[in-house]
Short mmCIF file of C-alpha atoms and ligand atoms in Angstrom, two decimals:
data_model
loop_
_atom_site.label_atom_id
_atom_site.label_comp_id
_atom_site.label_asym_id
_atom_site.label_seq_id
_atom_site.Cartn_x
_atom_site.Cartn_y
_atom_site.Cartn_z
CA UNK A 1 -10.94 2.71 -42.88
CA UNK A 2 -7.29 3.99 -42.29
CA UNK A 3 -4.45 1.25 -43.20
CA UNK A 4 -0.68 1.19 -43.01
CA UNK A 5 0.43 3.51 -45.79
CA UNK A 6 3.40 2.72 -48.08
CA UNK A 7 4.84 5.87 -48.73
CA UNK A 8 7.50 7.12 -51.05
CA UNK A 9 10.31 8.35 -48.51
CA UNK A 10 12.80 6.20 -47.90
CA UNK A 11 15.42 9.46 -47.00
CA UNK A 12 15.94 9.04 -42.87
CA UNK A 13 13.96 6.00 -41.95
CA UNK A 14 15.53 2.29 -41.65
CA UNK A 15 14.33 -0.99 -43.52
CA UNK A 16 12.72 -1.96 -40.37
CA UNK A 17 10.67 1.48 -40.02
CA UNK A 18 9.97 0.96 -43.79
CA UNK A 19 8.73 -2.49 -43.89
CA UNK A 20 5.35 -1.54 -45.28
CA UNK A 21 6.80 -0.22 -48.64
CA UNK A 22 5.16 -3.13 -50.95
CA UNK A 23 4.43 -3.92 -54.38
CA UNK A 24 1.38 -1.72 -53.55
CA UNK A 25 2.12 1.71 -55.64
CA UNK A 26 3.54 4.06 -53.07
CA UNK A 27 1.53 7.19 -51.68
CA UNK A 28 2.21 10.89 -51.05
CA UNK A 29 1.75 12.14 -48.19
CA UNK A 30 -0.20 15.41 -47.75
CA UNK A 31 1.32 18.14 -45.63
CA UNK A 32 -1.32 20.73 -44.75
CA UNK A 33 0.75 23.33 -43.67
CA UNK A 34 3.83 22.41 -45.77
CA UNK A 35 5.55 26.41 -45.65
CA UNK A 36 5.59 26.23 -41.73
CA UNK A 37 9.05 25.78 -39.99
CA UNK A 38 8.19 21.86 -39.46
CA UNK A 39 6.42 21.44 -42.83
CA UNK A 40 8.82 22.95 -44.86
CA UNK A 41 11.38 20.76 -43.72
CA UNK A 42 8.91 17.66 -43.95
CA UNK A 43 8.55 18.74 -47.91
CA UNK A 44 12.30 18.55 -48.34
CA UNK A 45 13.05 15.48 -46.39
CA UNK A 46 10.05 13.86 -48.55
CA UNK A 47 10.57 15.78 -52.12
CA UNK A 48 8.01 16.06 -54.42
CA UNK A 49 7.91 12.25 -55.20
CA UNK A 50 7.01 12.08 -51.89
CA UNK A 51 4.56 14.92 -50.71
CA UNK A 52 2.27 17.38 -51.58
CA UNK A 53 2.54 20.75 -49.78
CA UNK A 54 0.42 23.53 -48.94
CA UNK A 55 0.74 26.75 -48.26
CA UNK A 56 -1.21 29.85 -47.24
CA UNK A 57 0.32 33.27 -47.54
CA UNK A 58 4.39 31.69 -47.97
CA UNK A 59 4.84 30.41 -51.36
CA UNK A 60 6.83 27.17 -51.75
CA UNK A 61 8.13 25.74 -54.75
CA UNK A 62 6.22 22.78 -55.83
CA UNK A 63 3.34 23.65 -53.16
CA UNK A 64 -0.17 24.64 -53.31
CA UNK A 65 -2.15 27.52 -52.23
CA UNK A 66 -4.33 26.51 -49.52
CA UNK A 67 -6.12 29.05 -47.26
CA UNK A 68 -8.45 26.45 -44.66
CA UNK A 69 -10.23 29.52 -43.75
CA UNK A 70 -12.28 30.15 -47.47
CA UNK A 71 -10.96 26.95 -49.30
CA UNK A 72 -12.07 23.44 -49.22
CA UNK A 73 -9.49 20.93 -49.92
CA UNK A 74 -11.47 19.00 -52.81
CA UNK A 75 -11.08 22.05 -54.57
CA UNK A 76 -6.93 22.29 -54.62
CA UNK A 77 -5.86 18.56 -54.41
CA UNK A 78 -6.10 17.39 -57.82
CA UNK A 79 -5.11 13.40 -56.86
CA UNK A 80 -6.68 12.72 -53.36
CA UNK A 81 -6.16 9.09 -54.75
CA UNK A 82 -2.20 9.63 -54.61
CA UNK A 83 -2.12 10.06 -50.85
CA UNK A 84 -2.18 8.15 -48.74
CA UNK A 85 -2.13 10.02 -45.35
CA UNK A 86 -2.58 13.94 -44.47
CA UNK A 87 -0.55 15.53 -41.92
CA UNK A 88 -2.28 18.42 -40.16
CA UNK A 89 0.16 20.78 -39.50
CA UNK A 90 -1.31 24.47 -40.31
CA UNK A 91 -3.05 26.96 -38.51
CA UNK A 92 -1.83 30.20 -36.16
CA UNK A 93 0.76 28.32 -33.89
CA UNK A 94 1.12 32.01 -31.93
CA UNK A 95 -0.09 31.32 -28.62
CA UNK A 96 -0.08 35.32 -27.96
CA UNK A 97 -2.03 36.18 -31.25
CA UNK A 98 -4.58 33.04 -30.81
CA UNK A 99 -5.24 34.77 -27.29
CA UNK A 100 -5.78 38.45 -29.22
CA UNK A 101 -8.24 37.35 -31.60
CA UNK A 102 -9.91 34.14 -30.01
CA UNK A 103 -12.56 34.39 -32.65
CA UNK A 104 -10.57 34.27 -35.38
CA UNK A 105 -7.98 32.01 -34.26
CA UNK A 106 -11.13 29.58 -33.43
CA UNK A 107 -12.05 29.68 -36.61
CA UNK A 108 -8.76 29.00 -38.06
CA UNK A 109 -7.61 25.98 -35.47
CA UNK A 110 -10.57 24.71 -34.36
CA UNK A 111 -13.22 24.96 -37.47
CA UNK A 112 -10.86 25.01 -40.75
CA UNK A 113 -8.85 22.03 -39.37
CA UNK A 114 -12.02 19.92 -38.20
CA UNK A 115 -13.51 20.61 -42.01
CA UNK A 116 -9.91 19.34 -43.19
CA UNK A 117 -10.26 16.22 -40.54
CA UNK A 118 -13.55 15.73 -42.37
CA UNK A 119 -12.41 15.98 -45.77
CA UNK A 120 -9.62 13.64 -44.75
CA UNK A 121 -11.78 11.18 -43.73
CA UNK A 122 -14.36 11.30 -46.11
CA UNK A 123 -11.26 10.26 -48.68
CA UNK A 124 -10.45 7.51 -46.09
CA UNK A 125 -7.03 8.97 -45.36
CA UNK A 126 -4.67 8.11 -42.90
CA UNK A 127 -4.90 11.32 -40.33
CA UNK A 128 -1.64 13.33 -38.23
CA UNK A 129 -2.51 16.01 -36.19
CA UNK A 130 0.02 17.86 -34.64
CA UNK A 131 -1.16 19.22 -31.15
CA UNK A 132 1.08 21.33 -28.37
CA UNK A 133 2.51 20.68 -25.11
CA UNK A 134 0.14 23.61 -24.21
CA UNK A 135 -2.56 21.37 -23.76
CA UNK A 136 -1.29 21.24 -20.00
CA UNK A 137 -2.02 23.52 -17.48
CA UNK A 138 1.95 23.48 -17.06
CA UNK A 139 1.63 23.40 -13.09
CA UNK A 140 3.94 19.62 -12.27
CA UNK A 141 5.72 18.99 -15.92
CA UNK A 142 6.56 15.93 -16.72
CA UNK A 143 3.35 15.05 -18.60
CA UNK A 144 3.00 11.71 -20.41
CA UNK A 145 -0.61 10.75 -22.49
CA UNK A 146 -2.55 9.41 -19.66
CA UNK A 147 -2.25 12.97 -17.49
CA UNK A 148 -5.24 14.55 -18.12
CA UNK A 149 -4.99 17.87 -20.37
CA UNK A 150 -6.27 21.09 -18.73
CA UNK A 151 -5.24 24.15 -20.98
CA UNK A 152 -4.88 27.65 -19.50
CA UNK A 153 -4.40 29.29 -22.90
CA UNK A 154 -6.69 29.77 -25.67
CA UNK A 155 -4.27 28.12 -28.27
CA UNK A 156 -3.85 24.92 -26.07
CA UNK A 157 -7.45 24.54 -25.69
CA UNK A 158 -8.26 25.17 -29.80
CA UNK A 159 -5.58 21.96 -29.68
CA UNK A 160 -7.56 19.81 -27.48
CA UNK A 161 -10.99 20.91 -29.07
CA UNK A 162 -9.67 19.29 -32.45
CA UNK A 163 -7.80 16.39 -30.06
CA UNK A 164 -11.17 15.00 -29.23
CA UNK A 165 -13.14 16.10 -32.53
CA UNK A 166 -10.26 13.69 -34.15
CA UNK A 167 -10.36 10.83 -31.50
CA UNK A 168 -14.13 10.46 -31.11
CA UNK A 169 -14.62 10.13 -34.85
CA UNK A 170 -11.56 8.40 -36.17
CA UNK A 171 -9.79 5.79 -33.88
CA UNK A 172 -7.18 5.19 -36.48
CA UNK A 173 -5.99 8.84 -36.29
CA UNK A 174 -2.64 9.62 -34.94
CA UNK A 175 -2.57 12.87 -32.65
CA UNK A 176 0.84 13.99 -32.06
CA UNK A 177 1.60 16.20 -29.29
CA UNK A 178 4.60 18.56 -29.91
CA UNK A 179 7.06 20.16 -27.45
CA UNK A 180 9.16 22.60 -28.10
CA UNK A 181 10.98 22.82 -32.05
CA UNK A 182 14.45 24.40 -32.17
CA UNK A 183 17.13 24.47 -34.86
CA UNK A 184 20.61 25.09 -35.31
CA UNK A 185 20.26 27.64 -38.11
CA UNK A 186 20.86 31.00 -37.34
CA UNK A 187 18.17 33.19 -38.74
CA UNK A 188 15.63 30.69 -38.44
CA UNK A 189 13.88 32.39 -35.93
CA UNK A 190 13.49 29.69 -33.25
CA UNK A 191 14.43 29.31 -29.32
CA UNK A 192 17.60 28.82 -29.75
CA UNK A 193 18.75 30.76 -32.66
CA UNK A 194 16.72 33.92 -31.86
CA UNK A 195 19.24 34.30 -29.07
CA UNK A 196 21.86 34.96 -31.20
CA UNK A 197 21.16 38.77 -32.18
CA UNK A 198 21.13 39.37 -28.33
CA UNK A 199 23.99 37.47 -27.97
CA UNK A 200 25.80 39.54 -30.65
CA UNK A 201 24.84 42.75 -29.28
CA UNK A 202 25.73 42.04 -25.58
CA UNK A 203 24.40 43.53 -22.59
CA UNK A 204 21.28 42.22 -20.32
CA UNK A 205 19.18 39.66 -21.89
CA UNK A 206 15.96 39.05 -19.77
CA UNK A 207 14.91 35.54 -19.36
CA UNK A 208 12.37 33.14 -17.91
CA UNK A 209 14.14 31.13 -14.94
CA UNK A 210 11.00 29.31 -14.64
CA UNK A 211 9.66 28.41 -17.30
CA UNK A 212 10.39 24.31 -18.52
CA UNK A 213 9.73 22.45 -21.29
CA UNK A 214 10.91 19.03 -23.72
CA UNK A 215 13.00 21.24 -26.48
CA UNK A 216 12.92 18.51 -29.61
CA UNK A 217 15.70 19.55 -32.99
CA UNK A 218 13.60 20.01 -35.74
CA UNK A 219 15.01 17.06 -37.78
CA UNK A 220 13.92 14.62 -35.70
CA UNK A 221 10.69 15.91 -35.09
CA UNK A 222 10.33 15.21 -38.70
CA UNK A 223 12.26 11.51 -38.38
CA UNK A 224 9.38 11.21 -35.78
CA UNK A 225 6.68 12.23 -37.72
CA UNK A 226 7.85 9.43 -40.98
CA UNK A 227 8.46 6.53 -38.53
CA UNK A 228 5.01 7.30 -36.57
CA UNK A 229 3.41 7.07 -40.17
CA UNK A 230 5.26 4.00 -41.58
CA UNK A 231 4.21 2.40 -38.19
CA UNK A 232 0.75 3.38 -38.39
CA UNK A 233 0.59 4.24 -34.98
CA UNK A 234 -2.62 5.53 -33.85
CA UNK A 235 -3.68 7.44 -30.93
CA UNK A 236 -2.02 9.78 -28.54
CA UNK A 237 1.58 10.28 -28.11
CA UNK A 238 4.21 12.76 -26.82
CA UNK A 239 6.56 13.84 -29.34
CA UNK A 240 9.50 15.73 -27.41
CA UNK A 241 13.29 15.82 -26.71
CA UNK A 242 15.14 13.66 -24.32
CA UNK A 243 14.69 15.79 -21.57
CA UNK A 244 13.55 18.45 -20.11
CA UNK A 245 15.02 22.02 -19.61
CA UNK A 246 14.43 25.19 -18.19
CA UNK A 247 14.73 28.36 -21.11
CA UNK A 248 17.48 29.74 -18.57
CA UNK A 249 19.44 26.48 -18.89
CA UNK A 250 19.32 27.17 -22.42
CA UNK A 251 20.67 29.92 -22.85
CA UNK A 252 23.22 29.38 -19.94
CA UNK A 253 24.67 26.17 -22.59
CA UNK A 254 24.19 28.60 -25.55
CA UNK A 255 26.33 30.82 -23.88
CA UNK A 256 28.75 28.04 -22.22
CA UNK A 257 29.51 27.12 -25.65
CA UNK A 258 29.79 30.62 -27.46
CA UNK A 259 32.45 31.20 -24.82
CA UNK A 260 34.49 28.30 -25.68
CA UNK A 261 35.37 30.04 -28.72
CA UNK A 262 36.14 33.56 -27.54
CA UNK A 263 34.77 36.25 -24.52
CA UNK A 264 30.71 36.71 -24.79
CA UNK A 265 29.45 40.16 -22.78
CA UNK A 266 26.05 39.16 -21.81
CA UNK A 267 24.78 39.52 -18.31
CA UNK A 268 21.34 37.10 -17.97
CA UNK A 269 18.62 39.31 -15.64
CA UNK A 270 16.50 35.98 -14.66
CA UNK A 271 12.74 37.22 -14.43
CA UNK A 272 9.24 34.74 -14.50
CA UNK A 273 7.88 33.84 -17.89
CA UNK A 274 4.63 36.28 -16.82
CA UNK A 275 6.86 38.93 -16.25
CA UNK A 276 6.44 39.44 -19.97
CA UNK A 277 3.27 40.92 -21.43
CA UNK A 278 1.36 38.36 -22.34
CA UNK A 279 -2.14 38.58 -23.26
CA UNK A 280 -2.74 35.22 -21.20
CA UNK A 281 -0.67 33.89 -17.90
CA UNK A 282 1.51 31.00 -19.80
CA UNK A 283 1.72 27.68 -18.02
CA UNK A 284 5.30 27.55 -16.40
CA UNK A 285 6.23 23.89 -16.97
CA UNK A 286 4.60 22.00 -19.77
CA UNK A 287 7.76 19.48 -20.14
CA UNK A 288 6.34 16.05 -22.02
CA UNK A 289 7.61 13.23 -21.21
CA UNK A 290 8.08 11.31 -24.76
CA UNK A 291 8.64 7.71 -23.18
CA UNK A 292 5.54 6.14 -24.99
CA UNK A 293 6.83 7.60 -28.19
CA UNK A 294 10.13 6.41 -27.62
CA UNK A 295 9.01 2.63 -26.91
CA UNK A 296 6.75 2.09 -29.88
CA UNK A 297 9.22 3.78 -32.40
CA UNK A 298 12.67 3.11 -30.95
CA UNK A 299 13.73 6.72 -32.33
CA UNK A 300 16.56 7.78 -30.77
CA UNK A 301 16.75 11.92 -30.73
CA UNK A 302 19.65 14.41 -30.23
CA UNK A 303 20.06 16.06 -26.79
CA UNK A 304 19.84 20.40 -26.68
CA UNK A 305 24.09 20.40 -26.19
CA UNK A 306 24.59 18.77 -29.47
CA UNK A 307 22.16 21.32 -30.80
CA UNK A 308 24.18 24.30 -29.37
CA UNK A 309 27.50 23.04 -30.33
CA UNK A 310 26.12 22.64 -33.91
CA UNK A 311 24.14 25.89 -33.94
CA UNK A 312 27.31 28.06 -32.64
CA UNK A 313 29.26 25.76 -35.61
CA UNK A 314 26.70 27.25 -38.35
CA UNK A 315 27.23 30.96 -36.43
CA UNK A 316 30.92 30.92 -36.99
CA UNK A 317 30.36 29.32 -39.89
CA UNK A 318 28.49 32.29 -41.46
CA UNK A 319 31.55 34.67 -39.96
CA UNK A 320 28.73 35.69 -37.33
CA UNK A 321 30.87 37.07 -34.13
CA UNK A 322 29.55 37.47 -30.70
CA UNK A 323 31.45 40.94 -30.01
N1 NAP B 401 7.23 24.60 -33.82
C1 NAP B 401 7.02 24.27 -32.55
O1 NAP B 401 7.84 24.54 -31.66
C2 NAP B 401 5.76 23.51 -32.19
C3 NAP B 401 5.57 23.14 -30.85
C4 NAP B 401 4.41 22.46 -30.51
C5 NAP B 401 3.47 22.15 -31.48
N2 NAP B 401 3.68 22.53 -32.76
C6 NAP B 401 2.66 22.23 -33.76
O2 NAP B 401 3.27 21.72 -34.92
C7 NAP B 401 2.57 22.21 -36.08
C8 NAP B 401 3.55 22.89 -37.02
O3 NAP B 401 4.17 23.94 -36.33
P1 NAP B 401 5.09 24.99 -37.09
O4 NAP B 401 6.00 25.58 -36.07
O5 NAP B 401 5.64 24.39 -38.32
O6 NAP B 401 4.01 26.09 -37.48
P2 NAP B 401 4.24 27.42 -38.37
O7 NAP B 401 5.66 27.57 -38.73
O8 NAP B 401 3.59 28.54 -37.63
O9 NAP B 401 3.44 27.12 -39.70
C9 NAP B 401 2.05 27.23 -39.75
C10 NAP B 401 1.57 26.77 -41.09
O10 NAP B 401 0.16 27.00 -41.15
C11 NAP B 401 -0.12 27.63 -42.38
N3 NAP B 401 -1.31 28.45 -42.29
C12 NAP B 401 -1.50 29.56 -41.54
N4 NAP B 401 -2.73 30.07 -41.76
C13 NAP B 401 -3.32 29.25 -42.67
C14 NAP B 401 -4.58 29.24 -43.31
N5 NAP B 401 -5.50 30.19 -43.07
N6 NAP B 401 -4.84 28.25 -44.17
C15 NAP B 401 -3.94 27.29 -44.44
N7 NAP B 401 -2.72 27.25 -43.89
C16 NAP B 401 -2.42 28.22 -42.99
C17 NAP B 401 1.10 28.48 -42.68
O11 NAP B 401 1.12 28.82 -44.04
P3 NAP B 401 1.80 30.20 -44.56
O12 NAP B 401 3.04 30.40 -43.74
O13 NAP B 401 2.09 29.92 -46.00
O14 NAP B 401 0.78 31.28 -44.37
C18 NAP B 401 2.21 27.50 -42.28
O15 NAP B 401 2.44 26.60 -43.31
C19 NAP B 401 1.48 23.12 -35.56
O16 NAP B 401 0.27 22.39 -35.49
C20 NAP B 401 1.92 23.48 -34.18
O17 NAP B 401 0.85 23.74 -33.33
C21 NAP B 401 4.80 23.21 -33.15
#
């Protein structure tokens, strides 16, 4: 039996969305996964008062050395009784490498997280797994929780294997499906801010004109995540930005807004997302559409030109020059 879980945070979420916090001694949540670009920011939103963290091969102060692969979970949680909910965020989130080594990549997202579900449940935990917009065949976008999922890659099918291991044993699980996570720190690696050394070098910067999807700022992925948990929502739901784009469009604001702030010489070659070499053919347009999550949570999240304008801020910020 899963029930509403006070937890600890109070950082980022409103009375209202907090309304379970109760005389009841507050819970930590459990973030499988915690040195990952979404965990890690989970951990500091929540602090140690608030969370316990895992890690595999990224240490992270405060965390815990978890491989799912040849650990069981009994073995490194010292407290299951101070949680009160586990959110599954680990595992090889490369779509590319999943494809490379299906067998091992199976074994990591599909039978390492199911053992974890189990685990989870055997402590009576409340349960978030974080699935992927790739869980669409990506062929009319748009895709909100009643369209049924038909992955064409390996990674988006180990997602939906775990989808319905979770949902046929544990109806008060909450499976949330991700879009797209960007950030507007440079050097972070993501969509957005990977642009930048191409940007800063200049010259022809090859790009998918096709390809579409929900891009969500990482913050409020993580707003999401607390208010889905304080509201005990269960089920399926689409966790993505306000709308969708195409990567082109992307990088055409990226660009638009560099250039308010000084010339930027960077010719875009448009190409097809399987122009690249990919091990699999990627779905072209896998945009969610996040009005159910929207509804139940009243979350209101920050559109992709506010996430430019602050991400070429940060750039300037750090002296970082386009030319
Ligand atoms: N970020 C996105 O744009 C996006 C989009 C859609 C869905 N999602 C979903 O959201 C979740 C979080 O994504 P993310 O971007 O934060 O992922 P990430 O940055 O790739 O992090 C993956 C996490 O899994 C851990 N991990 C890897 N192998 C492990 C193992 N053998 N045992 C235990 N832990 C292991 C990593 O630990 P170490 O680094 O310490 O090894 C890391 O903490 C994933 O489920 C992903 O599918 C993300």
């Amino acid at each position: 039996m899963t029930r509403p879980i006070p937890i600890t945070h109070r950082k980022g979420l409103s009375r209202k969305a907090g309304r379970h916090h109760s005389a009841k001694p507050a819970r930590k949540i459990l973030i499988l996964g915690g040195s990952g670009f979404v965990g890690r920011r989970l951990f500091a939103r929540l602090g140690p008062e608030g969370a316990v963290a895992t890690y595999n091969r990224n240490p992270i102060s405060g965390g815990i050395r978890f491989d799912a692969v040849s650990m069981r979970l009994p073995d490194v949680v010292p407290d299951p009784d101070s949680v009160g909910a586990g959110v599954i965020l680990l595992g090889d989130t490369s779509a590319d490498r999943c494809a490379r080594d299906l067998e091992r990549s199976h074994e990591l997202n599909v039978v390492s997280v199911q053992a974890v579900i189990d685990v989870l449940r055997g402590w009576g935990k409340k349960i978030l797994f974080t699935s992927s917009e790739y869980v669409f065949d990506g062929e009319r976008g748009g895709y909100d929780e009643l369209c049924p999922p038909g992955p064409i890659l390996a990674y988006g099918r180990q997602k939906l294997e775990v989808e319905r291991y979770l949902a046929e044993r544990d109806p008060g699980a909450l499976i949330l499906r991700l879009a797209r996570v960007v950030s507007a720190r440079p050097g972070d690696k993501t969509l957005l801010s990977s642009w930048l050394p191409a940007i800063a070098k200049g010259g022809v910067i090859r790009c998918a004109g096709d390809q579409a999807f929900s891009p969500l700022f990482a913050d409020d992925a993580v707003t999401g995540i607390l208010r889905a948990l304080d509201l005990d929502l269960r089920g399926i739901f689409h966790l993505a930005g306000p709308r969708p784009y195409r990567r082109i469009e992307l990088l055409e604001m990226l660009l638009a807004q560099m250039r308010k702030h000084g010339p930027v010489s960077v010719e875009i070659e448009p190409c097809g997302v399987n122009d690249f070499p990919l091990k699999e053919r990627h779905p072209i347009d896998v945009s969610l559409d996040p009005a159910k999550f929207i509804k139940a949570t009243r979350c209101r999240f920050r559109g992709m030109p506010w996430v430019c304008r602050e991400l070429v801020k940060a750039a300037r910020a750090q002296a970082w020059s386009p030319s």
